[in-house]
C-alpha cells in the first residue's frame, strides 16, 4: 500500500489556483524529489499535506487513513514531519528547539533532551546546542529545521529546500545523510532547486508548474523533458 | 563545594523569612509581608498563562470565584474552608473551561478583551445575586477562632500560610516551565503554526495552562477571603488589584520567566501600598501615574524586566562562586 | 571604491573575521566565496555598519565609514540584500519595495525604479498587494532583490542571491547582474552557486575561517585545484 496517496488535491488563494487537481502516490521507502518554477505551488502542497493549509477539494491519505479534517499536530503524530522553507525557529536555544518535538513523543524531559541531543549530533549541530538560532548562519538554521522534523520520528519527511545555501561540494557532502535517513525507514519527499542534488538522490521526480503536476519520472527522464526544460531548467546544461 | 554557597544563602534567606513574625509585632509590617506573598503566588499563577504568550487581564474572576465559593460554603453551610478548597478548585475549573472557548479562537489583544469581559459578567452576577452574596454591601466571615475555620487572633499564622502558598505557587510554575507542557507553551507562544506542525497540540496546551493558572488563582483567592474577612464584589473583582496588578508585576519583574514574577511582586507590592498610602491622600489615582511611569520605563529600557538586569549579575555571581552551570 | 583593511570582528569571545582585507573596484562584479560559516555574511554586516569591528578600517570612495550607523551607510549608496530575505512579512510587496527607497535621492526616483523592478520581476507586479509573508520562497527572494535595487545604490551587495530561485531564474538573475553592472552599479556578490558566479564575476575572493586565503581575477581562481575541489564539487 502506498504511504501517501494524494487525489485531485486543489487549493485556491482568491483567484490564484496554487495547487490544481494534483494526483500522485508515494511508496514507503522512496526518495521522491519535487521541482518546479518559483510559485508553482510546491510549498503549498507541503502545507496541504502537513495540514497548515486546508484543501478546497480532493483527498489525502497516509497509509490508507484519510488526513482530511485532521489538525496539523495530529498529522505530525501520525507520522508526517516537515521543514519550513523560510526557517521558523522558536525563540529558545537550539537544543530546546529540538526538544519541543521530542517532547511530543515522550513526556520525560531528560529522555527528550537525550533524543534531541542525538538528532543534533547526527545533524552536526551538537556544538551549537546552547546557542540561540538567531546567531547561526542560514544553512545552520536550515539544519535545525531538519533536526526538529526528525525529532518527531516521522514516517514521511517533507524537506523544503534544506540544502539551499550550501555550495556544490557541501551539497554533495550532505547527500549521504538523506540516503542514510531513508535507510532508517523514513520516506522522503523533498523540494530542491539544486539539480545536482536532485539527480544524485531522487529515485523519482515530480514536476509542478502553475499548481499542476506536469511530469513525473526518473531524474534523467524529467530533465530531458521539453516542458520541464522550458519552464524550469532553461536551455543548456545548468552545470556550465 | 562551591555549590553549597547557593544552598546556604537560600537556607539563610528562608530562615530569616520564618523568623519575621517573631520580630515584627507591628500588624502593618506583617500585613505588607503577607500581601507580598499573596501577590507572589498570584503573579506566578498568572505567569503560567504568559508562558504560552497569553496576556490575561481577568484573573480577578478566578480569584473571586475561589474566595466566594470557599467563603459561602463556610458561611452558609458551615463547611470548613479546607474542604471548601475542592469546591473552589472545581468552580474555577469550570470557569477556566468557559474562558478556554475564546482562548482557542481569539489571539493576542482579542483574548485579553475576552478575559476582561468574562470578569465583568461574573462581577455583575455577584452584585445581583443578593440572596447569596448580599450584593455590593458584601458579607462578613464570622469570627470563630480556629485552624479549621482559618480564623486567627494574630497575623502570624496567615503570614506562614501565605508564605507557603507563595513557595508552592512558584514551585508549581517552575515545574510547569520545565515540563513538556512548558516547552510546548513557549513554542506555541513563539510560532503557533510551526509548533502545530511539530506535533504540539496548541489548543490542549493553552487550555491546560489556563486551567492550572485558574485553579491556582482560586486557591489563593480562598485563603485571601479568610485573611481579609470581608467579601465584597468591588474588592474581589477589582480590576486594578487582582487583574492588572499580577500582570504589571510580571511584566516589570520579567514575564514568562520563573523568578521574574517573584521579583516583580516583591518590588511592586510594598511600593504599591506605600504609594496608595501617601499619594492616594493627595489625589486619588496618583499612584497609578507612578505605576504608569515605571511600566513605560521598564518596557522602554529593559523589556525583559528587572530580572534581565539581574541576570548578568547572577552569571557573574555564579562565576565568582565557581559554579560553571554546566551541570544541567 | 570599497576598501577593507585588516578587519577583526568578534561575536563575544568568538572571532569571525581575522585581519580581513579586500577591495571592490568601481564598475566591477566582485565575488566573495567560501564554505559555510566562513564569515561571508559577517563581512557584509561589517560593511553595512551592522556589526562593529575592533581593528582595521573600511573606506568607501576614499572616505572612512567606521562608526557610521547602518541607515546612514545606505545614504552613502551602499545597499545590502540580506541572506534569508528579512522582508517585513505583514507588509505588502509594494510597501516592502517602497521602503527600500527611503533615502532622499532614491525617493525622488521611486516611481520609476518601481516600474523597472516590476519589469524585471513581473510576478511581483501581480502580487503587489499581497503580504510578503504569503509569497513563495522564490518570490520573497525576488522581492528582497527588488528592495535592494529600490535604494538606487552605487554599490549593491547581495548575500546568496540565487537562494531559492529556480535554475532558469537563477540563470536569468546572473545575466541581470551583468546588466546592472553595465549601467554603472558596482556589485559585491556572496554566493554558493559557484559555477554561475564564476561565469559573471570579474574578481574573486576566497574566505576561509574569517580570513581571505586567495584572491585574483576570476579566471585564475577558477583554474585553481583547491578551489575546484572544495567549492565546485569537482
Ligand atoms: N496565503 C497565501 N495567500 C495568497 N497567495 C499565496 C498564499 N500562499 C501562497 N500563495 C501564492 O501561491 C503560489 C504558490 O506558492 P508556493 O509557496 O507553493 O510556491 P513554491 O512552488 O513553493 O515556490 P518557491 O520555489 O518559490 O518556493 C505563489 O504564487 C504564492 O504567491
Ligand atoms: N550573532 C551572532 N552571534 C554569535 N555568532 C554568530 C552570530 N552570527 C554568526 N555567528 C557565527 O559566525 C560564523 C560566521 O557566520 P556568517 O553568517 O558570517 O557565515 P557565512 O560565511 O555567511 O555562512 P553561510 O554560508 O552559511 O551563510 C558562524 O560560525 C556563525 O555561527
Ligand atoms: Mg516554496
Ligand atoms: Mg551567510
Coordinates of C-alpha atoms in Angstrom, one line a residue, chain B residues 248 251-253 267-268 288-306 308-309:
Chain B
X248 CA 2.1 44.5 36.0
X251 CA 5.9 42.5 33.1
X252 CA 8.1 44.6 35.4
X253 CA 9.8 41.6 37.0
X267 CA 9.3 45.2 44.3
X268 CA 5.7 46.3 43.5
X288 CA -1.3 54.8 39.1
X289 CA 0.6 57.7 37.4
X290 CA 3.7 56.4 39.2
X291 CA 2.9 52.8 38.0
X292 CA 2.5 54.1 34.5
X293 CA 5.9 55.7 34.6
X294 CA 7.5 52.6 36.0
X295 CA 5.8 50.5 33.3
X296 CA 6.9 52.7 30.5
X297 CA 10.5 52.9 31.8
X298 CA 10.6 49.1 32.0
X299 CA 9.2 48.4 28.6
X300 CA 11.4 51.1 27.1
X301 CA 14.7 50.4 28.8
X302 CA 14.7 46.8 29.9
X303 CA 11.9 44.9 28.1
X304 CA 13.0 41.7 29.8
X305 CA 12.0 43.1 33.2
X306 CA 14.1 43.6 36.3
X308 CA 17.1 40.8 32.7
X309 CA 19.1 43.4 34.6

